[in-house]
Amino acid sequence: MTEIRVLSDEAQYRAHSTLFRRAMHWGPPTDEQWPVVLPSYEPGRVLAAYEGDEMVGTTQSFGGTMRVPGGAVVPHSAVSRVGVRADYTRRGVLSALMREQLSTTSEPVATLRASEGRIYGRFGYGLAGRVRFLRIDAKRAVIPGAPVGRVRMVDPDTSDKLLPELHTAFGLDRPGEISRWPGWWARAQDRKTSAENLVTVVHSGPDGDDGYVCYKVSEDKDFKHTMDIEDFAWANADAWRDLWIYLTRLDLIDTINVDAALDDPLSWLFEDPRVVYTKDVYDQIWLRLVDVPRMLAARTYSGTESVVIEVRDALLPANDGSYRISPDGAERVDAPADITIPVDLLGAVYLGDTRFSDLAAARRIEGSRFAEADALFAGPVAPLCSTFF
Ligand SMILES: CC(C)(COP(=O)(O)OP(=O)(O)OC[C@H]1O[C@@H](n2cnc3c(N)ncnc32)[C@H](O)[C@@H]1OP(=O)(O)O)[C@@H](O)C(=O)NCCC(=O)NCCS
């Protein structure tokens, strides 16, 4: 019989970390790594599955906020470190963990990154946002014109203090962007210390600091230099453009790798748009609407006509029911539905990455008036979550 416990002390957290890492085929945390990992264990948010006295499965979450279409932010749970001991898989351990986590979470929405695409749909998570992996040919990347602000290099102590403040102040505005938690920054700062060539530059404009980028450069045996962008945030388009001017005018660099939203306008910066090459498009945000009425009310809608959708949620039946979505908002109704949709697929359309009509074409949902529903949920920008967890 699987029992789920909430962990509360350091020895249990370390066993949790070891179990999760082993499930991912990694070694346990070393004594050197542990002080950096420990702050990411938030009391009350760390769950483990036990068979008798043996820990056999893990999950945890980090609390914060997420931006939804229309600009509001809502409380958000970032679910991570999901693992089941290899000798206990396919016996329902993850299912027990997910049931407990979902029924006890206080946030109306949870997201995660999935190691495999077939795991989380059954628990109500839908694929809600994708990311593009870009490669830029830096030698040919010419941005016409001069920068309008100033870019300065900052030392690690300054960036450790400044970046969390700037990230919060910028209030990144794409749907799906989340706030970061102290344990997240502790890990990022540790990576900075261990990668000695990680550089941070900060941009300032007329109103002060308004952008930053962290990057590192590696060199291969043929003296080819590749830059990997680790963290990049900006408050306005001038900061974004100036930082790209800085990056593409650095000496020696042949290639720049960066992750970007599907509709990122980056290629328009360059004289030759082909210097930006999409290496891959990958699924990024898996989203679970924990409190459907609250989340439907939290976002805004476009379009001109209303549609009634019937939501089905086997794990959280309080969400079951019909909702009228109109340009003025969402409300629970007792009315015949135009579209019937399971909660994982409502998660998939929630941030605007996927359309109802695509799901209908794939025979994943039933009903009518899909074009009207597409228009209601469509947004001006693609979702992105630039915080990896
Ligand atoms: C993925 C993982 C957590 C699943 O745990 P588990 O305890 O085996 O899952 P459950 O037994 O509760 O499975 C529930 C259902 O999901 C299915 N399932 C679970 N993992 C699956 C996977 N990787 N691919 C496809 N189906 C999967 C099971 O077959 C089962 O289906 P059923 O209800 O139709 O029988 C576990 O295999 C694991 O730790 N994998 C390695 C680490 C990892 O990938 N973690 C996820 C990080 S995001």
mmCIF file of N, CA and C in Angstrom, residues 138-261:
data_model
loop_
_atom_site.group_PDB
_atom_site.id
_atom_site.type_symbol
_atom_site.label_atom_id
_atom_site.label_comp_id
_atom_site.label_asym_id
_atom_site.label_seq_id
_atom_site.Cartn_x
_atom_site.Cartn_y
_atom_site.Cartn_z
ATOM 1 N N ALA A 138 26.853 34.157 -35.953
ATOM 2 C CA ALA A 138 27.282 35.460 -35.410
ATOM 3 C C ALA A 138 28.172 36.228 -36.382
ATOM 4 N N LYS A 139 28.940 35.522 -37.197
ATOM 5 C CA LYS A 139 29.850 36.219 -38.119
ATOM 6 C C LYS A 139 29.078 37.016 -39.177
ATOM 7 N N ARG A 140 27.879 36.544 -39.491
ATOM 8 C CA ARG A 140 27.081 37.224 -40.535
ATOM 9 C C ARG A 140 25.945 38.053 -39.933
ATOM 10 N N ALA A 141 25.885 38.122 -38.611
ATOM 11 C CA ALA A 141 24.734 38.756 -37.949
ATOM 12 C C ALA A 141 24.962 40.258 -37.820
ATOM 13 N N VAL A 142 24.412 41.001 -38.755
ATOM 14 C CA VAL A 142 24.609 42.457 -38.741
ATOM 15 C C VAL A 142 23.304 43.150 -38.361
ATOM 16 N N ILE A 143 23.366 43.910 -37.264
ATOM 17 C CA ILE A 143 22.200 44.718 -36.862
ATOM 18 C C ILE A 143 22.521 46.163 -37.227
ATOM 19 N N PRO A 144 21.744 46.749 -38.147
ATOM 20 C CA PRO A 144 22.056 48.126 -38.546
ATOM 21 C C PRO A 144 21.815 49.108 -37.396
ATOM 22 N N GLY A 145 22.562 50.176 -37.404
ATOM 23 C CA GLY A 145 22.309 51.248 -36.437
ATOM 24 C C GLY A 145 23.136 51.101 -35.175
ATOM 25 N N ALA A 146 23.000 52.123 -34.330
ATOM 26 C CA ALA A 146 23.796 52.182 -33.096
ATOM 27 C C ALA A 146 22.902 51.867 -31.902
ATOM 28 N N PRO A 147 23.491 51.396 -30.802
ATOM 29 C CA PRO A 147 22.692 51.212 -29.590
ATOM 30 C C PRO A 147 22.210 52.553 -29.041
ATOM 31 N N VAL A 148 21.091 52.517 -28.330
ATOM 32 C CA VAL A 148 20.579 53.777 -27.764
ATOM 33 C C VAL A 148 20.884 53.899 -26.276
ATOM 34 N N GLY A 149 21.179 52.767 -25.623
ATOM 35 C CA GLY A 149 21.504 52.791 -24.191
ATOM 36 C C GLY A 149 22.923 52.308 -23.962
ATOM 37 N N ARG A 150 23.186 51.905 -22.718
ATOM 38 C CA ARG A 150 24.551 51.521 -22.361
ATOM 39 C C ARG A 150 24.552 50.102 -21.802
ATOM 40 N N VAL A 151 25.549 49.310 -22.192
ATOM 41 C CA VAL A 151 25.698 47.946 -21.680
ATOM 42 C C VAL A 151 26.957 47.897 -20.822
ATOM 43 N N ARG A 152 26.846 47.345 -19.588
ATOM 44 C CA ARG A 152 28.037 47.228 -18.732
ATOM 45 C C ARG A 152 28.160 45.806 -18.198
ATOM 46 N N MET A 153 29.402 45.369 -18.051
ATOM 47 C CA MET A 153 29.667 44.041 -17.512
ATOM 48 C C MET A 153 29.622 44.149 -15.986
ATOM 49 N N VAL A 154 29.005 43.159 -15.310
ATOM 50 C CA VAL A 154 28.967 43.220 -13.839
ATOM 51 C C VAL A 154 29.646 41.982 -13.255
ATOM 52 N N ASP A 155 30.238 42.139 -12.066
ATOM 53 C CA ASP A 155 30.932 41.004 -11.448
ATOM 54 C C ASP A 155 29.896 40.078 -10.800
ATOM 55 N N PRO A 156 30.301 38.831 -10.462
ATOM 56 C CA PRO A 156 29.326 37.856 -9.940
ATOM 57 C C PRO A 156 28.613 38.329 -8.677
ATOM 58 N N ASP A 157 29.309 39.007 -7.755
ATOM 59 C CA ASP A 157 28.628 39.454 -6.534
ATOM 60 C C ASP A 157 27.513 40.445 -6.857
ATOM 61 N N THR A 158 27.818 41.353 -7.794
ATOM 62 C CA THR A 158 26.802 42.342 -8.186
ATOM 63 C C THR A 158 25.631 41.642 -8.867
ATOM 64 N N SER A 159 25.929 40.707 -9.782
ATOM 65 C CA SER A 159 24.834 40.080 -10.523
ATOM 66 C C SER A 159 23.981 39.214 -9.587
ATOM 67 N N ASP A 160 24.605 38.573 -8.569
ATOM 68 C CA ASP A 160 23.816 37.765 -7.615
ATOM 69 C C ASP A 160 22.757 38.614 -6.927
ATOM 70 N N LYS A 161 23.102 39.845 -6.647
ATOM 71 C CA LYS A 161 22.167 40.728 -5.939
ATOM 72 C C LYS A 161 21.183 41.386 -6.911
ATOM 73 N N LEU A 162 21.746 41.805 -8.052
ATOM 74 C CA LEU A 162 20.959 42.640 -8.974
ATOM 75 C C LEU A 162 19.933 41.846 -9.788
ATOM 76 N N LEU A 163 20.333 40.663 -10.272
ATOM 77 C CA LEU A 163 19.458 39.957 -11.215
ATOM 78 C C LEU A 163 18.090 39.582 -10.628
ATOM 79 N N PRO A 164 18.051 39.050 -9.379
ATOM 80 C CA PRO A 164 16.708 38.760 -8.839
ATOM 81 C C PRO A 164 15.835 40.015 -8.762
ATOM 82 N N GLU A 165 16.456 41.154 -8.410
ATOM 83 C CA GLU A 165 15.672 42.400 -8.329
ATOM 84 C C GLU A 165 15.158 42.804 -9.714
ATOM 85 N N LEU A 166 16.055 42.728 -10.703
ATOM 86 C CA LEU A 166 15.650 43.146 -12.059
ATOM 87 C C LEU A 166 14.584 42.208 -12.616
ATOM 88 N N HIS A 167 14.782 40.903 -12.420
ATOM 89 C CA HIS A 167 13.823 39.937 -12.971
ATOM 90 C C HIS A 167 12.422 40.209 -12.426
ATOM 91 N N THR A 168 12.349 40.508 -11.120
ATOM 92 C CA THR A 168 11.046 40.822 -10.516
ATOM 93 C C THR A 168 10.510 42.141 -11.076
ATOM 94 N N ALA A 169 11.404 43.136 -11.177
ATOM 95 C CA ALA A 169 10.949 44.464 -11.619
ATOM 96 C C ALA A 169 10.466 44.435 -13.074
ATOM 97 N N PHE A 170 11.105 43.613 -13.931
ATOM 98 C CA PHE A 170 10.708 43.623 -15.351
ATOM 99 C C PHE A 170 9.288 43.093 -15.537
ATOM 100 N N GLY A 171 8.863 42.138 -14.682
ATOM 101 C CA GLY A 171 7.512 41.592 -14.804
ATOM 102 C C GLY A 171 7.267 41.035 -16.193
ATOM 103 N N LEU A 172 8.051 40.031 -16.584
ATOM 104 C CA LEU A 172 8.009 39.510 -17.956
ATOM 105 C C LEU A 172 6.569 39.238 -18.381
ATOM 106 N N ASP A 173 6.225 39.699 -19.605
ATOM 107 C CA ASP A 173 4.794 39.794 -19.900
ATOM 108 C C ASP A 173 4.229 38.710 -20.807
ATOM 109 N N ARG A 174 5.025 37.734 -21.206
ATOM 110 C CA ARG A 174 4.403 36.679 -22.020
ATOM 111 C C ARG A 174 3.559 35.752 -21.133
ATOM 112 N N PRO A 175 2.394 35.280 -21.653
ATOM 113 C CA PRO A 175 1.639 34.291 -20.893
ATOM 114 C C PRO A 175 2.534 33.079 -20.620
ATOM 115 N N GLY A 176 2.487 32.589 -19.392
ATOM 116 C CA GLY A 176 3.301 31.429 -19.029
ATOM 117 C C GLY A 176 4.562 31.792 -18.278
ATOM 118 N N GLU A 177 4.960 33.073 -18.298
ATOM 119 C CA GLU A 177 6.153 33.468 -17.539
ATOM 120 C C GLU A 177 5.841 33.349 -16.041
ATOM 121 N N ILE A 178 6.818 32.856 -15.287
ATOM 122 C CA ILE A 178 6.598 32.655 -13.851
ATOM 123 C C ILE A 178 7.624 33.447 -13.045
ATOM 124 N N SER A 179 7.273 33.694 -11.775
ATOM 125 C CA SER A 179 8.230 34.332 -10.864
ATOM 126 C C SER A 179 9.234 33.267 -10.407
ATOM 127 N N ARG A 180 10.398 33.722 -9.973
ATOM 128 C CA ARG A 180 11.435 32.800 -9.498
ATOM 129 C C ARG A 180 11.477 32.813 -7.974
ATOM 130 N N TRP A 181 11.938 31.739 -7.374
ATOM 131 C CA TRP A 181 11.955 31.586 -5.919
ATOM 132 C C TRP A 181 13.419 31.579 -5.460
ATOM 133 N N PRO A 182 13.664 31.871 -4.158
ATOM 134 C CA PRO A 182 15.049 31.997 -3.687
ATOM 135 C C PRO A 182 15.911 30.776 -4.025
ATOM 136 N N GLY A 183 15.349 29.563 -3.894
ATOM 137 C CA GLY A 183 16.123 28.357 -4.217
ATOM 138 C C GLY A 183 16.524 28.311 -5.684
ATOM 139 N N TRP A 184 15.693 28.873 -6.574
ATOM 140 C CA TRP A 184 16.040 28.910 -8.000
ATOM 141 C C TRP A 184 17.293 29.761 -8.203
ATOM 142 N N TRP A 185 17.304 30.926 -7.554
ATOM 143 C CA TRP A 185 18.459 31.821 -7.709
ATOM 144 C C TRP A 185 19.701 31.213 -7.073
ATOM 145 N N ALA A 186 19.521 30.473 -5.964
ATOM 146 C CA ALA A 186 20.690 29.847 -5.323
ATOM 147 C C ALA A 186 21.365 28.884 -6.305
ATOM 148 N N ARG A 187 20.561 28.106 -7.051
ATOM 149 C CA ARG A 187 21.139 27.176 -8.039
ATOM 150 C C ARG A 187 21.801 27.946 -9.171
ATOM 151 N N ALA A 188 21.145 29.004 -9.633
ATOM 152 C CA ALA A 188 21.705 29.792 -10.753
ATOM 153 C C ALA A 188 23.022 30.429 -10.330
ATOM 154 N N GLN A 189 23.051 30.925 -9.097
ATOM 155 C CA GLN A 189 24.274 31.585 -8.632
ATOM 156 C C GLN A 189 25.401 30.574 -8.480
ATOM 157 N N ASP A 190 25.054 29.343 -8.111
ATOM 158 C CA ASP A 190 26.085 28.318 -8.003
ATOM 159 C C ASP A 190 26.660 27.988 -9.380
ATOM 160 N N ARG A 191 25.782 27.929 -10.382
ATOM 161 C CA ARG A 191 26.271 27.650 -11.743
ATOM 162 C C ARG A 191 27.237 28.737 -12.189
ATOM 163 N N LYS A 192 26.958 29.962 -11.762
ATOM 164 C CA LYS A 192 27.821 31.082 -12.115
ATOM 165 C C LYS A 192 29.216 30.895 -11.510
ATOM 166 N N THR A 193 29.240 30.414 -10.255
ATOM 167 C CA THR A 193 30.530 30.240 -9.590
ATOM 168 C C THR A 193 31.311 29.102 -10.244
ATOM 169 N N SER A 194 30.602 27.995 -10.586
ATOM 170 C CA SER A 194 31.336 26.847 -11.118
ATOM 171 C C SER A 194 31.748 27.084 -12.575
ATOM 172 N N ALA A 195 30.956 27.818 -13.336
ATOM 173 C CA ALA A 195 31.360 28.128 -14.715
ATOM 174 C C ALA A 195 32.058 29.479 -14.708
ATOM 175 N N GLU A 196 33.371 29.446 -14.635
ATOM 176 C CA GLU A 196 34.094 30.698 -14.436
ATOM 177 C C GLU A 196 33.944 31.668 -15.600
ATOM 178 N N ASN A 197 33.604 31.122 -16.764
ATOM 179 C CA ASN A 197 33.491 32.025 -17.911
ATOM 180 C C ASN A 197 32.066 32.533 -18.126
ATOM 181 N N LEU A 198 31.178 32.341 -17.133
ATOM 182 C CA LEU A 198 29.829 32.883 -17.278
ATOM 183 C C LEU A 198 29.869 34.399 -17.040
ATOM 184 N N VAL A 199 29.386 35.125 -18.025
ATOM 185 C CA VAL A 199 29.474 36.591 -17.976
ATOM 186 C C VAL A 199 28.070 37.172 -17.892
ATOM 187 N N THR A 200 27.912 38.215 -17.093
ATOM 188 C CA THR A 200 26.629 38.922 -17.036
ATOM 189 C C THR A 200 26.839 40.358 -17.475
ATOM 190 N N VAL A 201 25.997 40.832 -18.384
ATOM 191 C CA VAL A 201 25.994 42.251 -18.724
ATOM 192 C C VAL A 201 24.596 42.813 -18.481
ATOM 193 N N VAL A 202 24.584 44.079 -18.062
ATOM 194 C CA VAL A 202 23.321 44.741 -17.718
ATOM 195 C C VAL A 202 23.161 45.951 -18.634
ATOM 196 N N HIS A 203 21.949 46.160 -19.100
ATOM 197 C CA HIS A 203 21.649 47.309 -19.977
ATOM 198 C C HIS A 203 20.940 48.388 -19.170
ATOM 199 N N SER A 204 21.343 49.635 -19.409
ATOM 200 C CA SER A 204 20.550 50.714 -18.806
ATOM 201 C C SER A 204 20.114 51.707 -19.878
ATOM 202 N N GLY A 205 18.913 52.173 -19.698
ATOM 203 C CA GLY A 205 18.321 53.165 -20.593
ATOM 204 C C GLY A 205 17.999 54.421 -19.800
ATOM 205 N N PRO A 206 17.123 55.256 -20.314
ATOM 206 C CA PRO A 206 16.840 56.525 -19.635
ATOM 207 C C PRO A 206 16.260 56.351 -18.231
ATOM 208 N N ASP A 207 15.581 55.213 -17.972
ATOM 209 C CA ASP A 207 14.978 55.015 -16.651
ATOM 210 C C ASP A 207 15.780 54.057 -15.771
ATOM 211 N N GLY A 208 17.034 53.813 -16.119
ATOM 212 C CA GLY A 208 17.862 52.924 -15.289
ATOM 213 C C GLY A 208 17.999 51.544 -15.905
ATOM 214 N N ASP A 209 18.391 50.566 -15.080
ATOM 215 C CA ASP A 209 18.642 49.211 -15.578
ATOM 216 C C ASP A 209 17.345 48.604 -16.119
ATOM 217 N N ASP A 210 17.416 48.121 -17.367
ATOM 218 C CA ASP A 210 16.184 47.600 -17.977
ATOM 219 C C ASP A 210 16.413 46.346 -18.818
ATOM 220 N N GLY A 211 17.557 45.658 -18.611
ATOM 221 C CA GLY A 211 17.762 44.402 -19.322
ATOM 222 C C GLY A 211 19.049 43.760 -18.851
ATOM 223 N N TYR A 212 19.135 42.449 -18.979
ATOM 224 C CA TYR A 212 20.402 41.771 -18.686
ATOM 225 C C TYR A 212 20.498 40.497 -19.510
ATOM 226 N N VAL A 213 21.728 40.034 -19.708
ATOM 227 C CA VAL A 213 21.932 38.739 -20.346
ATOM 228 C C VAL A 213 23.138 38.064 -19.699
ATOM 229 N N CYS A 214 23.015 36.750 -19.459
ATOM 230 C CA CYS A 214 24.129 35.941 -18.942
ATOM 231 C C CYS A 214 24.511 34.950 -20.039
ATOM 232 N N TYR A 215 25.793 34.849 -20.338
ATOM 233 C CA TYR A 215 26.229 33.957 -21.411
ATOM 234 C C TYR A 215 27.570 33.346 -21.075
ATOM 235 N N LYS A 216 27.852 32.236 -21.725
ATOM 236 C CA LYS A 216 29.203 31.698 -21.630
ATOM 237 C C LYS A 216 29.649 31.240 -23.006
ATOM 238 N N VAL A 217 30.970 31.237 -23.200
ATOM 239 C CA VAL A 217 31.540 30.940 -24.508
ATOM 240 C C VAL A 217 32.455 29.733 -24.375
ATOM 241 N N SER A 218 32.307 28.790 -25.308
ATOM 242 C CA SER A 218 33.231 27.656 -25.332
ATOM 243 C C SER A 218 33.943 27.646 -26.689
ATOM 244 N N GLU A 219 35.083 26.980 -26.696
ATOM 245 C CA GLU A 219 35.939 27.013 -27.893
ATOM 246 C C GLU A 219 36.261 25.576 -28.259
ATOM 247 N N ASP A 220 36.149 25.221 -29.547
ATOM 248 C CA ASP A 220 36.470 23.836 -29.908
ATOM 249 C C ASP A 220 37.904 23.737 -30.444
ATOM 250 N N LYS A 221 38.271 22.541 -30.853
ATOM 251 C CA LYS A 221 39.677 22.310 -31.240
ATOM 252 C C LYS A 221 40.062 23.098 -32.498
ATOM 253 N N ASP A 222 39.068 23.520 -33.283
ATOM 254 C CA ASP A 222 39.353 24.317 -34.494
ATOM 255 C C ASP A 222 39.269 25.819 -34.219
ATOM 256 N N PHE A 223 39.266 26.204 -32.926
ATOM 257 C CA PHE A 223 39.211 27.615 -32.529
ATOM 258 C C PHE A 223 37.872 28.265 -32.917
ATOM 259 N N LYS A 224 36.825 27.446 -33.046
ATOM 260 C CA LYS A 224 35.472 27.985 -33.278
ATOM 261 C C LYS A 224 34.845 28.281 -31.912
ATOM 262 N N HIS A 225 34.239 29.457 -31.811
ATOM 263 C CA HIS A 225 33.694 29.893 -30.520
ATOM 264 C C HIS A 225 32.161 29.871 -30.555
ATOM 265 N N THR A 226 31.592 29.189 -29.550
ATOM 266 C CA THR A 226 30.134 29.100 -29.444
ATOM 267 C C THR A 226 29.681 29.751 -28.151
ATOM 268 N N MET A 227 28.709 30.636 -28.290
ATOM 269 C CA MET A 227 28.135 31.286 -27.101
ATOM 270 C C MET A 227 26.782 30.648 -26.778
ATOM 271 N N ASP A 228 26.605 30.267 -25.518
ATOM 272 C CA ASP A 228 25.304 29.788 -25.050
ATOM 273 C C ASP A 228 24.710 30.839 -24.133
ATOM 274 N N ILE A 229 23.497 31.273 -24.462
ATOM 275 C CA ILE A 229 22.836 32.277 -23.619
ATOM 276 C C ILE A 229 22.055 31.546 -22.528
ATOM 277 N N GLU A 230 22.390 31.861 -21.291
ATOM 278 C CA GLU A 230 21.836 31.133 -20.142
ATOM 279 C C GLU A 230 20.607 31.815 -19.569
ATOM 280 N N ASP A 231 20.591 33.133 -19.589
ATOM 281 C CA ASP A 231 19.465 33.868 -19.003
ATOM 282 C C ASP A 231 19.426 35.225 -19.696
ATOM 283 N N PHE A 232 18.230 35.645 -20.092
ATOM 284 C CA PHE A 232 18.114 36.869 -20.878
ATOM 285 C C PHE A 232 16.754 37.481 -20.546
ATOM 286 N N ALA A 233 16.753 38.692 -20.045
ATOM 287 C CA ALA A 233 15.474 39.331 -19.708
ATOM 288 C C ALA A 233 15.572 40.814 -20.008
ATOM 289 N N TRP A 234 14.464 41.393 -20.424
ATOM 290 C CA TRP A 234 14.455 42.809 -20.769
ATOM 291 C C TRP A 234 13.081 43.393 -20.486
ATOM 292 N N ALA A 235 13.103 44.719 -20.248
ATOM 293 C CA ALA A 235 11.849 45.398 -19.910
ATOM 294 C C ALA A 235 11.267 46.142 -21.099
ATOM 295 N N ASN A 236 12.068 46.371 -22.139
ATOM 296 C CA ASN A 236 11.556 47.109 -23.302
ATOM 297 C C ASN A 236 12.373 46.745 -24.538
ATOM 298 N N ALA A 237 11.872 47.126 -25.700
ATOM 299 C CA ALA A 237 12.486 46.704 -26.957
ATOM 300 C C ALA A 237 13.871 47.315 -27.159
ATOM 301 N N ASP A 238 14.116 48.539 -26.628
ATOM 302 C CA ASP A 238 15.455 49.126 -26.783
ATOM 303 C C ASP A 238 16.510 48.286 -26.065
ATOM 304 N N ALA A 239 16.161 47.841 -24.857
ATOM 305 C CA ALA A 239 17.113 47.023 -24.093
ATOM 306 C C ALA A 239 17.388 45.717 -24.829
ATOM 307 N N TRP A 240 16.333 45.099 -25.339
ATOM 308 C CA TRP A 240 16.465 43.833 -26.084
ATOM 309 C C TRP A 240 17.376 44.017 -27.295
ATOM 310 N N ARG A 241 17.128 45.083 -28.091
ATOM 311 C CA ARG A 241 17.922 45.316 -29.302
ATOM 312 C C ARG A 241 19.370 45.650 -28.951
ATOM 313 N N ASP A 242 19.568 46.497 -27.957
ATOM 314 C CA ASP A 242 20.938 46.878 -27.586
ATOM 315 C C ASP A 242 21.739 45.673 -27.094
ATOM 316 N N LEU A 243 21.083 44.812 -26.332
ATOM 317 C CA LEU A 243 21.814 43.633 -25.836
ATOM 318 C C LEU A 243 22.175 42.708 -26.994
ATOM 319 N N TRP A 244 21.300 42.605 -27.992
ATOM 320 C CA TRP A 244 21.649 41.797 -29.169
ATOM 321 C C TRP A 244 22.772 42.458 -29.978
ATOM 322 N N ILE A 245 22.781 43.774 -30.029
ATOM 323 C CA ILE A 245 23.910 44.450 -30.711
ATOM 324 C C ILE A 245 25.203 44.099 -29.982
ATOM 325 N N TYR A 246 25.180 44.192 -28.658
ATOM 326 C CA TYR A 246 26.375 43.846 -27.876
ATOM 327 C C TYR A 246 26.810 42.399 -28.175
ATOM 328 N N LEU A 247 25.861 41.462 -28.115
ATOM 329 C CA LEU A 247 26.212 40.040 -28.262
ATOM 330 C C LEU A 247 26.772 39.740 -29.648
ATOM 331 N N THR A 248 26.167 40.339 -30.671
ATOM 332 C CA THR A 248 26.581 39.996 -32.042
ATOM 333 C C THR A 248 27.803 40.795 -32.492
ATOM 334 N N ARG A 249 28.239 41.765 -31.711
ATOM 335 C CA ARG A 249 29.460 42.497 -32.076
ATOM 336 C C ARG A 249 30.657 42.064 -31.231
ATOM 337 N N LEU A 250 30.479 41.047 -30.387
ATOM 338 C CA LEU A 250 31.608 40.548 -29.589
ATOM 339 C C LEU A 250 32.632 39.887 -30.505
ATOM 340 N N ASP A 251 33.892 40.067 -30.194
ATOM 341 C CA ASP A 251 34.955 39.460 -30.992
ATOM 342 C C ASP A 251 34.936 37.935 -30.870
ATOM 343 N N LEU A 252 35.390 37.274 -31.881
ATOM 344 C CA LEU A 252 35.700 35.834 -31.938
ATOM 345 C C LEU A 252 34.499 34.901 -32.066
ATOM 346 N N ILE A 253 33.298 35.368 -31.745
ATOM 347 C CA ILE A 253 32.156 34.438 -31.660
ATOM 348 C C ILE A 253 31.697 34.003 -33.062
ATOM 349 N N ASP A 254 31.549 32.681 -33.243
ATOM 350 C CA ASP A 254 31.044 32.143 -34.514
ATOM 351 C C ASP A 254 29.544 31.857 -34.449
ATOM 352 N N THR A 255 29.112 31.291 -33.316
ATOM 353 C CA THR A 255 27.732 30.817 -33.209
ATOM 354 C C THR A 255 27.148 31.222 -31.862
ATOM 355 N N ILE A 256 25.860 31.618 -31.874
ATOM 356 C CA ILE A 256 25.161 31.909 -30.615
ATOM 357 C C ILE A 256 23.947 30.979 -30.532
ATOM 358 N N ASN A 257 23.810 30.285 -29.410
ATOM 359 C CA ASN A 257 22.637 29.444 -29.157
ATOM 360 C C ASN A 257 21.743 30.130 -28.135
ATOM 361 N N VAL A 258 20.454 30.187 -28.448
ATOM 362 C CA VAL A 258 19.509 30.837 -27.523
ATOM 363 C C VAL A 258 18.129 30.193 -27.674
ATOM 364 N N ASP A 259 17.373 30.166 -26.582
ATOM 365 C CA ASP A 259 15.982 29.690 -26.625
ATOM 366 C C ASP A 259 15.063 30.901 -26.776
ATOM 367 N N ALA A 260 13.992 30.745 -27.546
ATOM 368 C CA ALA A 260 13.109 31.897 -27.762
ATOM 369 C C ALA A 260 11.672 31.428 -27.965
ATOM 370 N N ALA A 261 10.750 32.371 -27.802
ATOM 371 C CA ALA A 261 9.334 32.082 -28.052
ATOM 372 C C ALA A 261 9.119 31.783 -29.534
#
